[in-house]
Short mmCIF file of C-alpha atoms and ligand atoms in Angstrom, two decimals:
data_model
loop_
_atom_site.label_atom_id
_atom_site.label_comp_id
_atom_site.label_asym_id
_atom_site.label_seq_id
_atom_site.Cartn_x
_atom_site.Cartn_y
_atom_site.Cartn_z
CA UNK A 27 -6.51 22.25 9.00
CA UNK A 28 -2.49 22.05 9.29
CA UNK A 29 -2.44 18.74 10.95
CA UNK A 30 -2.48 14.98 8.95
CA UNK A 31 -5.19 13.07 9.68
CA UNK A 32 -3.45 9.75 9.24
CA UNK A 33 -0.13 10.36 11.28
CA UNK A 34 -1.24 13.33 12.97
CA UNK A 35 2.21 15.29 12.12
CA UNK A 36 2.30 18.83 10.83
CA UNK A 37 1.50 19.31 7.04
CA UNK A 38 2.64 22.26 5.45
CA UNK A 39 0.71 21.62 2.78
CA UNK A 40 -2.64 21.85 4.35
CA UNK A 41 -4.12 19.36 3.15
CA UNK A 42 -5.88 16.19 4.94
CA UNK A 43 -3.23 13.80 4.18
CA UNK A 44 0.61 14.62 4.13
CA UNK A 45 2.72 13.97 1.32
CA UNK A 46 3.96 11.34 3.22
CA UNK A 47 1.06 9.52 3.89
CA UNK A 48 -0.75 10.49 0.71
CA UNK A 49 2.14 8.09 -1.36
CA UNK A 50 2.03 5.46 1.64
CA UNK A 51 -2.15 5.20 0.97
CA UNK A 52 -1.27 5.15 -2.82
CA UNK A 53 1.59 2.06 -2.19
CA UNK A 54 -1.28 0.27 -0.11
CA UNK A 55 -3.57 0.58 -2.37
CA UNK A 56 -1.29 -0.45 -5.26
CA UNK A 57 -0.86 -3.74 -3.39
CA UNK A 58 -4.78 -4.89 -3.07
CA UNK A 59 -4.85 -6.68 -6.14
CA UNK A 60 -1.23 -9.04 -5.38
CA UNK A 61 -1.99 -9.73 -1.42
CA UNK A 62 -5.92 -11.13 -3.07
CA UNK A 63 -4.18 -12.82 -5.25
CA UNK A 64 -1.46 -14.12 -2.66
CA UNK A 65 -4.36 -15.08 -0.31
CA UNK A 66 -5.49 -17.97 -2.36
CA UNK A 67 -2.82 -19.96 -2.13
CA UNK A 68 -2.84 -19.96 2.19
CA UNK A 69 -7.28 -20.28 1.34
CA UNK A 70 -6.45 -23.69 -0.65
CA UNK A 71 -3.02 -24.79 0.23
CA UNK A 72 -3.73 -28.59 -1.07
CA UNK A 73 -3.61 -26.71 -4.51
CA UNK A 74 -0.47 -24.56 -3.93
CA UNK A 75 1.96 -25.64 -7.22
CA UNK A 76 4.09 -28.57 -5.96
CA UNK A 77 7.94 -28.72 -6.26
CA UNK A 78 8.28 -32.23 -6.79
CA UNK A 79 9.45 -33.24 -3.62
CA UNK A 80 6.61 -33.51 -0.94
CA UNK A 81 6.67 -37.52 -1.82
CA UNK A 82 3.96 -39.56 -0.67
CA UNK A 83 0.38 -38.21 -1.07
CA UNK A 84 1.87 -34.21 -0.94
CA UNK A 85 0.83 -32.02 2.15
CA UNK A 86 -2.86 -32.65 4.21
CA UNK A 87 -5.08 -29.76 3.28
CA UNK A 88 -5.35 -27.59 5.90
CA UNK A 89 -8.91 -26.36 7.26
CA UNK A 90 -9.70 -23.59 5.10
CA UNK A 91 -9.64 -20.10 7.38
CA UNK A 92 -12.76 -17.37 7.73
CA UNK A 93 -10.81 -14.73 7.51
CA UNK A 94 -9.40 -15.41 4.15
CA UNK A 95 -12.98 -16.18 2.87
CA UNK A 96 -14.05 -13.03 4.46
CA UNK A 97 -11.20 -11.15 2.97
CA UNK A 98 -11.79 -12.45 -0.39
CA UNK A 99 -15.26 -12.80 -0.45
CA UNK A 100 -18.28 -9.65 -2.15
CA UNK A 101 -18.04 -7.84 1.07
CA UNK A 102 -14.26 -7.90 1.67
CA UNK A 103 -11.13 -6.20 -0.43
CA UNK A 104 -13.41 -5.62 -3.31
CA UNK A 105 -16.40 -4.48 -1.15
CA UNK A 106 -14.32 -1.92 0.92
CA UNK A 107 -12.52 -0.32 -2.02
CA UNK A 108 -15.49 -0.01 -4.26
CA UNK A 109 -17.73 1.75 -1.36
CA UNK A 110 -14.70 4.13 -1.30
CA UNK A 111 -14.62 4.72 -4.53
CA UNK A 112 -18.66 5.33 -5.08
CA UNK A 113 -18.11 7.96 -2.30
CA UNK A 114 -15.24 9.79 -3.68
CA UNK A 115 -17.39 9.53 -7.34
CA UNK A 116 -20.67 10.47 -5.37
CA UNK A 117 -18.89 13.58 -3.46
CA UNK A 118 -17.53 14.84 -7.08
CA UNK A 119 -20.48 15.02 -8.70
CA UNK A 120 -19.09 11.82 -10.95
CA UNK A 121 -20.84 9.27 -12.68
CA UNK A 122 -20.96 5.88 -10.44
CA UNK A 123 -19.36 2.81 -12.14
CA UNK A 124 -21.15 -0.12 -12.32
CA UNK A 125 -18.81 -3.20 -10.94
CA UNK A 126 -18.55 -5.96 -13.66
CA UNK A 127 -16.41 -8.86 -14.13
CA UNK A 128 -14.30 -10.91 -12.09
CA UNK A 129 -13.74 -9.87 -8.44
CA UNK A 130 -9.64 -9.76 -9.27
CA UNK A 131 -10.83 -7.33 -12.24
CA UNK A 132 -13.12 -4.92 -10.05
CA UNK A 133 -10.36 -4.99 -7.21
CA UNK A 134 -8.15 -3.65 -9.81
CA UNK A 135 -10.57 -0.94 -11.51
CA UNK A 136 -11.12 0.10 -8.27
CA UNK A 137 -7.75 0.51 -7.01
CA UNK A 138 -6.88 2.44 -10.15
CA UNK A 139 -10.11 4.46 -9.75
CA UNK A 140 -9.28 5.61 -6.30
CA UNK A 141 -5.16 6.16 -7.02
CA UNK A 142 -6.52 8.57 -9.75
CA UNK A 143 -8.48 10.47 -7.44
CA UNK A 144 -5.98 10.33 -4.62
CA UNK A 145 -4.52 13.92 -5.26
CA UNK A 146 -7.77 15.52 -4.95
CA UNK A 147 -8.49 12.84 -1.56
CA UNK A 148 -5.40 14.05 -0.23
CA UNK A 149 -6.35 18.24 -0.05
CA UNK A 150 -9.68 18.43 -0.47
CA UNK A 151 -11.45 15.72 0.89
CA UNK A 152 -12.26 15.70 4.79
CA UNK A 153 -12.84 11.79 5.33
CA UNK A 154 -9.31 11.30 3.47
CA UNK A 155 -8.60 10.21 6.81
CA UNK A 156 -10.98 7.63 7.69
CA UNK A 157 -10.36 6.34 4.27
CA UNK A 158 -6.36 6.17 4.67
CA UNK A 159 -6.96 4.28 8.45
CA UNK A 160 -9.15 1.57 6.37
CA UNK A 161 -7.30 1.05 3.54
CA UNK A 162 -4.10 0.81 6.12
CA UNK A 163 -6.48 -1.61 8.16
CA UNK A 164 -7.18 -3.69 5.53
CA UNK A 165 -3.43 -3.94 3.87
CA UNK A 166 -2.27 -5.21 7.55
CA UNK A 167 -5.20 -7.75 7.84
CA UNK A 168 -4.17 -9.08 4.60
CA UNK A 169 -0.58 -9.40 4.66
CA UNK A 170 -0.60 -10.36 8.15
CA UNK A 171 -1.76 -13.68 6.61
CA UNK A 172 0.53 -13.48 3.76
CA UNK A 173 3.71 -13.14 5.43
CA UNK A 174 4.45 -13.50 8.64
CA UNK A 175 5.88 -10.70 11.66
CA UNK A 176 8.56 -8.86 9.31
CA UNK A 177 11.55 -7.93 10.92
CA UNK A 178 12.11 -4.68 9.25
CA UNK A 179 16.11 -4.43 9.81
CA UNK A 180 16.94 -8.12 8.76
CA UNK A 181 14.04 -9.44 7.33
CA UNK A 182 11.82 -12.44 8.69
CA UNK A 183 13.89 -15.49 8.99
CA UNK A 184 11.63 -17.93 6.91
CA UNK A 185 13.80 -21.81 7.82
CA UNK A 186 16.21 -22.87 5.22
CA UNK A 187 16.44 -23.36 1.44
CA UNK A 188 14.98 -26.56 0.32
CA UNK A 189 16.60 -26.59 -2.77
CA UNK A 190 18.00 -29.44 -3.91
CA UNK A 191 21.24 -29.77 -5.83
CA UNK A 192 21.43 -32.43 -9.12
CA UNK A 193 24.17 -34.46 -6.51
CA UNK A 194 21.15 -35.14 -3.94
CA UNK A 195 22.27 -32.48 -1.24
CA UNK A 196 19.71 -29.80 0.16
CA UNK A 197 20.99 -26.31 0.29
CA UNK A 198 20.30 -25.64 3.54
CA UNK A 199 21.16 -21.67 3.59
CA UNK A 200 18.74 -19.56 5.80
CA UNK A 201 16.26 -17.87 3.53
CA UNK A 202 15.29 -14.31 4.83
CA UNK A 203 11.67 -12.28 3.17
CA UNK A 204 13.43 -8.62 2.87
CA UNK A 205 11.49 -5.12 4.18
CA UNK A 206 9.32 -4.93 0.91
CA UNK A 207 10.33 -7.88 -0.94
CA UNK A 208 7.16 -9.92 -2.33
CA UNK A 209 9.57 -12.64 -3.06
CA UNK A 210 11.54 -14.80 -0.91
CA UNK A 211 15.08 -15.60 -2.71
CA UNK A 212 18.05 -17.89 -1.47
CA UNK A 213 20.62 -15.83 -1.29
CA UNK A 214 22.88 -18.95 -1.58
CA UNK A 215 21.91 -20.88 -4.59
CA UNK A 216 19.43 -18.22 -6.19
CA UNK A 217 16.35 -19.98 -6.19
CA UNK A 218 13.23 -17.95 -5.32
CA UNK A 219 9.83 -18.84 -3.58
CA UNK A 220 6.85 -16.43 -4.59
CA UNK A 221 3.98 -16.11 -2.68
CA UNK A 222 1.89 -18.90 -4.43
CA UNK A 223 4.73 -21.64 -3.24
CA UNK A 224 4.93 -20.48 0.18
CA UNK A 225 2.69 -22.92 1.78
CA UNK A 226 4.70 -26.02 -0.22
CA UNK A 227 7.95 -24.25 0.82
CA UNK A 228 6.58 -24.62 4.67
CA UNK A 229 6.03 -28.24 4.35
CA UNK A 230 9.49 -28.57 3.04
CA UNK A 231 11.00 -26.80 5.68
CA UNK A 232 9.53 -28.34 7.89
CA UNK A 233 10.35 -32.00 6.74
CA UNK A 234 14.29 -30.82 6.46
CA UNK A 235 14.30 -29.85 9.76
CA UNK A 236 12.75 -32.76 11.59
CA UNK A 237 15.25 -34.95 9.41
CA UNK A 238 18.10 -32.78 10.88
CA UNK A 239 16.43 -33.08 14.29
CA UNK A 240 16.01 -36.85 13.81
CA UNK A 241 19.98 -37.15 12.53
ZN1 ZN B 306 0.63 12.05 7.42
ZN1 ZN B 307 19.29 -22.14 -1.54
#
């Protein structure tokens, strides 16, 4: 076995996951517990944390979406990563945990279960691939949802800043999400949108724009 079973490359190390992708399954995993947490605001976006400015009666809920609830639901994030984990426990002769707690607190136990073990995943394990496609799988399904198509060289053009200055003008710079960034920032004025004010930050955008359109 001298070949990756993720990205199919050479590995001099031997193992079943490359170096490479070994710290790529590790950063995806590491990012479970903030893209669950990011999907509630796009699951409930009538309850995403208002900026004070969407006036009259704030944004219409929109439907709530299946594949969030799917995502977030017993058989979803939490469901895929603990299976994983009572596998790797099973296969190493290890006591099996018994999930308690909040589903944000299990996601988290398990994630930090399964980085601990990822060394031993990584060499000696021979589903380490199967493993690395799902958790890869289920990273994309979730942040496809969280943020939009990324434009890895410039960064996804998100609309312009909303902010508004104490005089009454709007900002108006384009606001870019960087390669990697879990935080959109105006670059301009400073201000920064995380994840939970995204959906507010849409309405916003929107509303400047047809009032430019309009003017
Ligand atoms: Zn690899
Ligand atoms: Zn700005």
């Amino acid at each position: 076995m001298d070949l990756c079973q993720l990205c199919t490359q050479h590995d001099a190390m031997g193992g079943y996951l490359c170096p490479g992708c070994t710290k790529d399954t590790v950063a995806r995993l590491d990012c479970l517990p903030s893209l669950y947490e990011g999907l509630l605001s796009f699951l409930a976006p009538s309850m995403a944390v208002s900026q004070g400015r969407a006036g009259k009666g704030g944004p219409a809920p929109l439907p709530v979406r299946a594949e969030i609830l799917d995502l977030r639901g017993p058989g979803g994030m939490v469901g895929v990563v603990e299976d994983w984990l009572s596998a790797v426990r099973l296969e190493r002769g290890m006591r099996q945990p018994t999930p308690a707690g909040s589903v944000e607190g299990r996601l988290k136990a398990a994630v930090a279960g399964l980085i601990v073990n990822m060394p031993w995943i990584a060499v000696s394990w021979p589903q380490a691939g199967t493993f690395a496609e799902e958790i890869r799988a289920l990273t994309r399904s979730a942040s496809s949802i969280v943020s939009p198509a990324v434009d890895e060289v410039r960064g996804t053009r998100v609309g312009t800043c909303p902010a508004q200055f104490d005089d009454g003008g709007v900002c108006g710079a384009v606001l870019r999400l960087l390669p990697g960034e879990q935080v959109v920032t105006c670059s301009w004025c400073g201000t920064s949108y995380p994840p939970a004010t995204w959906v507010e930050l849409k309405v916003l955008i929107d509303k400047d724009t047809r009032a430019r359109n309009a003017a």
